[in-house]
């Protein structure tokens, strides 16, 4: 469907690695104890909008996610996914329905973050079709549709590890907050996490796939953009 299971000549190499065919893809099982530590670290953290490293990481995350969104939704490109942002809170009845539907039709409906007015992101625009919505669309396409991973704790963990290959520099560290930390809170507390702009303790994340490059060891000015 839409070339999502084929390597693409037009796509950026980092995104191509995430969409590279590997069937069936093995699900990576999350370490429950470490997930609780990640959740605890996130819950005790506080957003600091003025922290230079945090802001740089989220600028990178926004820029790189938007590039991926543009590639995935280019109607003249390899994938040509049509994304619509709506206020329907449950456009799909299950993870399987979303995956099968997008693979069959090339159409993805994403619930806009704007519906949760009390749960807006402190740094990523949550307007309809805004930065956060586009980021979530990329996650659905790369992390779930292309891989077949479900929405359970192990599927979301595997989707995050897959997406790490598509982020360079500090963007990967910020993505760990958005894709692994928030889901760890959900797994351990059964409650949606408050959105925060934070960078978690790298010691918690390094064994899970975060590299020194994601932590800024190679964050040149070019990487920031």
Tab-separated table of C-alpha atoms in Angstrom:
chain	number	residue	atom	x	y	z
A	1	UNK	CA	0.000	0.000	0.000
A	2	UNK	CA	1.321	3.416	-1.021
A	3	UNK	CA	4.875	2.092	-1.047
A	4	UNK	CA	4.989	2.168	2.770
A	5	UNK	CA	6.573	-1.275	2.803
A	6	UNK	CA	9.148	-0.455	0.096
A	7	UNK	CA	12.359	1.534	0.181
A	8	UNK	CA	11.879	4.868	-1.563
A	9	UNK	CA	14.402	6.751	-3.664
A	10	UNK	CA	12.857	10.148	-2.914
A	11	UNK	CA	12.650	9.869	0.865
A	12	UNK	CA	15.290	11.158	3.273
A	13	UNK	CA	17.675	8.332	4.301
A	14	UNK	CA	16.707	8.507	7.991
A	15	UNK	CA	13.002	8.185	7.219
A	16	UNK	CA	13.715	5.458	4.672
A	17	UNK	CA	15.357	3.384	7.409
A	18	UNK	CA	12.149	3.568	9.447
A	19	UNK	CA	10.013	2.456	6.492
A	20	UNK	CA	12.405	-0.197	5.214
A	21	UNK	CA	10.573	-3.497	4.713
A	22	UNK	CA	11.100	-6.123	7.399
A	23	UNK	CA	8.222	-8.575	7.502
A	24	UNK	CA	7.096	-9.822	9.841
A	25	UNK	CA	8.472	-7.174	12.192
A	26	UNK	CA	9.217	-8.503	15.646
A	27	UNK	CA	7.611	-6.690	18.549
A	28	UNK	CA	10.079	-5.493	21.188
A	29	UNK	CA	8.709	-6.114	24.660
A	30	UNK	CA	8.984	-3.184	27.028
A	31	UNK	CA	10.807	-3.684	30.330
A	32	UNK	CA	8.051	-3.086	32.889
A	33	UNK	CA	10.375	-1.981	35.704
A	34	UNK	CA	12.243	0.456	33.476
A	35	UNK	CA	8.962	1.787	32.103
A	36	UNK	CA	7.867	2.578	35.655
A	37	UNK	CA	11.152	4.440	36.214
A	38	UNK	CA	10.646	6.392	32.988
A	39	UNK	CA	7.078	7.256	34.026
A	40	UNK	CA	8.210	8.363	37.477
A	41	UNK	CA	10.935	10.560	35.984
A	42	UNK	CA	8.443	12.182	33.622
A	43	UNK	CA	5.799	12.758	36.315
A	44	UNK	CA	8.294	14.503	38.601
A	45	UNK	CA	9.716	16.712	35.842
A	46	UNK	CA	8.631	20.283	35.156
A	47	UNK	CA	8.568	22.105	31.842
A	48	UNK	CA	11.148	24.858	31.546
A	49	UNK	CA	10.339	26.876	28.427
A	50	UNK	CA	13.545	28.883	28.811
A	51	UNK	CA	15.955	25.919	28.965
A	52	UNK	CA	18.133	26.232	25.852
A	53	UNK	CA	18.714	22.495	25.385
A	54	UNK	CA	15.010	21.695	25.741
A	55	UNK	CA	13.975	24.411	23.312
A	56	UNK	CA	16.601	23.332	20.776
A	57	UNK	CA	15.483	19.705	21.026
A	58	UNK	CA	11.867	20.648	20.352
A	59	UNK	CA	12.816	22.980	17.486
A	60	UNK	CA	14.632	20.017	15.921
A	61	UNK	CA	11.704	17.694	16.587
A	62	UNK	CA	9.276	20.095	14.946
A	63	UNK	CA	11.471	20.696	11.893
A	64	UNK	CA	12.265	17.036	11.288
A	65	UNK	CA	8.695	15.855	11.881
A	66	UNK	CA	7.398	18.473	9.454
A	67	UNK	CA	9.884	17.313	6.818
A	68	UNK	CA	8.700	13.742	7.270
A	69	UNK	CA	5.052	14.816	7.128
A	70	UNK	CA	5.688	16.645	3.863
A	71	UNK	CA	7.361	13.588	2.338
A	72	UNK	CA	4.674	11.182	3.491
A	73	UNK	CA	1.794	13.361	2.270
A	74	UNK	CA	3.308	14.514	-1.036
A	75	UNK	CA	0.704	13.399	-3.577
A	76	UNK	CA	3.372	13.281	-6.275
A	77	UNK	CA	5.788	11.318	-4.108
A	78	UNK	CA	6.312	7.698	-3.118
A	79	UNK	CA	3.737	7.504	-0.313
A	80	UNK	CA	0.940	9.974	-1.044
A	81	UNK	CA	-0.941	9.561	2.239
A	82	UNK	CA	-3.901	11.925	2.609
A	83	UNK	CA	-4.223	13.170	6.198
A	84	UNK	CA	-7.325	14.866	7.566
A	85	UNK	CA	-7.429	16.391	11.038
A	86	UNK	CA	-10.814	16.163	12.708
A	87	UNK	CA	-12.526	16.660	16.068
A	88	UNK	CA	-13.790	13.082	16.164
A	89	UNK	CA	-12.262	11.598	19.307
A	90	UNK	CA	-12.274	8.010	18.063
A	91	UNK	CA	-12.089	7.891	14.257
A	92	UNK	CA	-11.056	4.223	14.419
A	93	UNK	CA	-12.404	1.476	16.618
A	94	UNK	CA	-9.043	-0.215	17.101
A	95	UNK	CA	-5.383	-0.171	16.128
A	96	UNK	CA	-6.056	-2.878	13.531
A	97	UNK	CA	-8.824	-0.831	11.962
A	98	UNK	CA	-6.550	2.199	11.606
A	99	UNK	CA	-3.686	0.193	10.144
A	100	UNK	CA	-5.827	-1.783	7.706
A	101	UNK	CA	-7.847	1.257	6.655
A	102	UNK	CA	-4.833	3.446	5.869
A	103	UNK	CA	-3.074	0.635	4.034
A	104	UNK	CA	-6.173	0.025	1.921
A	105	UNK	CA	-7.217	3.602	1.195
A	106	UNK	CA	-4.194	5.833	1.745
A	107	UNK	CA	-6.381	8.038	3.941
A	108	UNK	CA	-5.604	8.798	7.610
A	109	UNK	CA	-7.880	10.653	10.020
A	110	UNK	CA	-6.148	12.155	13.046
A	111	UNK	CA	-7.957	13.586	16.048
A	112	UNK	CA	-6.658	17.111	16.493
A	113	UNK	CA	-4.984	18.005	19.787
A	114	UNK	CA	-7.218	21.087	19.829
A	115	UNK	CA	-10.107	18.996	21.188
A	116	UNK	CA	-8.288	18.706	24.530
A	117	UNK	CA	-8.135	22.368	25.469
A	118	UNK	CA	-6.920	21.504	28.973
A	119	UNK	CA	-4.119	19.277	27.694
A	120	UNK	CA	-2.145	21.410	25.254
A	121	UNK	CA	1.565	21.035	24.629
A	122	UNK	CA	3.739	23.794	26.135
A	123	UNK	CA	6.033	24.129	23.100
A	124	UNK	CA	4.338	22.445	20.118
A	125	UNK	CA	1.407	24.259	18.477
A	126	UNK	CA	-1.824	22.345	19.138
A	127	UNK	CA	-4.063	24.150	16.645
A	128	UNK	CA	-5.987	22.090	14.098
A	129	UNK	CA	-3.385	20.705	11.701
A	130	UNK	CA	-0.642	22.326	13.784
A	131	UNK	CA	2.781	21.014	14.739
A	132	UNK	CA	1.526	18.520	17.299
A	133	UNK	CA	-1.139	17.157	14.941
A	134	UNK	CA	1.433	16.657	12.181
A	135	UNK	CA	3.788	14.970	14.623
A	136	UNK	CA	1.032	12.533	15.634
A	137	UNK	CA	0.208	11.822	11.981
A	138	UNK	CA	3.846	10.912	11.301
A	139	UNK	CA	3.778	8.630	14.338
A	140	UNK	CA	0.659	6.846	13.108
A	141	UNK	CA	2.088	6.343	9.621
A	142	UNK	CA	5.703	5.466	10.459
A	143	UNK	CA	5.192	3.831	13.838
A	144	UNK	CA	1.998	1.870	13.168
A	145	UNK	CA	0.783	1.749	9.552
A	146	UNK	CA	4.193	0.925	8.072
A	147	UNK	CA	5.098	-1.596	10.767
A	148	UNK	CA	1.799	-3.131	11.816
A	149	UNK	CA	2.546	-2.436	15.481
A	150	UNK	CA	-0.530	-2.061	17.676
A	151	UNK	CA	-1.412	0.447	20.381
A	152	UNK	CA	-0.646	-1.790	23.365
A	153	UNK	CA	2.390	-1.061	25.522
A	154	UNK	CA	4.698	-3.328	23.526
A	155	UNK	CA	3.456	-2.033	20.180
A	156	UNK	CA	3.932	1.596	21.187
A	157	UNK	CA	7.375	0.806	22.563
A	158	UNK	CA	8.329	-0.898	19.290
A	159	UNK	CA	6.915	2.029	17.291
A	160	UNK	CA	9.066	4.460	19.263
A	161	UNK	CA	12.223	2.404	18.681
A	162	UNK	CA	11.389	2.296	14.967
A	163	UNK	CA	10.928	6.055	14.807
A	164	UNK	CA	14.271	6.739	16.482
A	165	UNK	CA	15.870	5.823	13.158
A	166	UNK	CA	14.091	8.759	11.509
A	167	UNK	CA	15.287	11.465	13.943
A	168	UNK	CA	18.714	13.064	14.083
A	169	UNK	CA	20.357	15.037	16.850
A	170	UNK	CA	18.376	16.243	19.832
A	171	UNK	CA	15.062	15.569	18.092
A	172	UNK	CA	15.390	11.925	19.137
A	173	UNK	CA	15.679	12.917	22.790
A	174	UNK	CA	12.533	15.039	22.592
A	175	UNK	CA	10.758	12.216	20.748
A	176	UNK	CA	11.564	9.919	23.674
A	177	UNK	CA	9.505	12.213	25.913
A	178	UNK	CA	6.592	12.336	23.500
A	179	UNK	CA	6.523	8.701	22.371
A	180	UNK	CA	7.951	6.664	25.238
A	181	UNK	CA	7.611	8.664	28.447
A	182	UNK	CA	3.974	9.636	27.945
A	183	UNK	CA	3.045	6.074	27.018
A	184	UNK	CA	4.942	4.781	30.049
A	185	UNK	CA	2.755	6.999	32.230
A	186	UNK	CA	-0.354	5.609	30.546
A	187	UNK	CA	0.805	1.990	30.999
A	188	UNK	CA	1.638	2.423	34.670
A	189	UNK	CA	-1.125	4.782	35.863
A	190	UNK	CA	-3.944	4.151	33.346
A	191	UNK	CA	-4.146	7.952	32.980
A	192	UNK	CA	-3.169	10.216	30.096
A	193	UNK	CA	-0.032	12.169	30.881
A	194	UNK	CA	0.104	15.941	30.992
A	195	UNK	CA	2.085	17.216	28.027
A	196	UNK	CA	5.504	18.506	29.099
A	197	UNK	CA	8.553	19.789	27.271
A	198	UNK	CA	11.313	17.965	29.131
A	199	UNK	CA	14.362	15.826	28.406
A	200	UNK	CA	14.489	12.740	30.581
A	201	UNK	CA	17.547	11.303	32.322
A	202	UNK	CA	19.584	9.783	29.461
A	203	UNK	CA	20.646	6.913	31.722
A	204	UNK	CA	17.037	5.709	31.624
A	205	UNK	CA	16.868	5.934	27.846
A	206	UNK	CA	20.303	4.917	26.561
A	207	UNK	CA	19.788	1.154	27.088
A	208	UNK	CA	16.513	1.484	25.165
A	209	UNK	CA	18.000	2.869	22.002
A	210	UNK	CA	18.817	6.566	22.616
A	211	UNK	CA	22.348	7.227	21.398
A	212	UNK	CA	24.969	9.797	22.313
A	213	UNK	CA	24.154	11.553	19.031
A	214	UNK	CA	20.534	11.956	20.134
A	215	UNK	CA	21.772	13.476	23.395
A	216	UNK	CA	23.575	16.227	21.552
A	217	UNK	CA	27.095	14.878	21.196
A	218	UNK	CA	26.866	15.879	17.533
A	219	UNK	CA	24.290	18.672	17.654
A	220	UNK	CA	25.822	21.154	15.236
A	221	UNK	CA	23.947	24.227	14.048
A	222	UNK	CA	23.002	22.323	10.902
A	223	UNK	CA	21.423	19.536	12.995
A	224	UNK	CA	19.305	22.070	14.873
A	225	UNK	CA	17.529	22.998	11.672
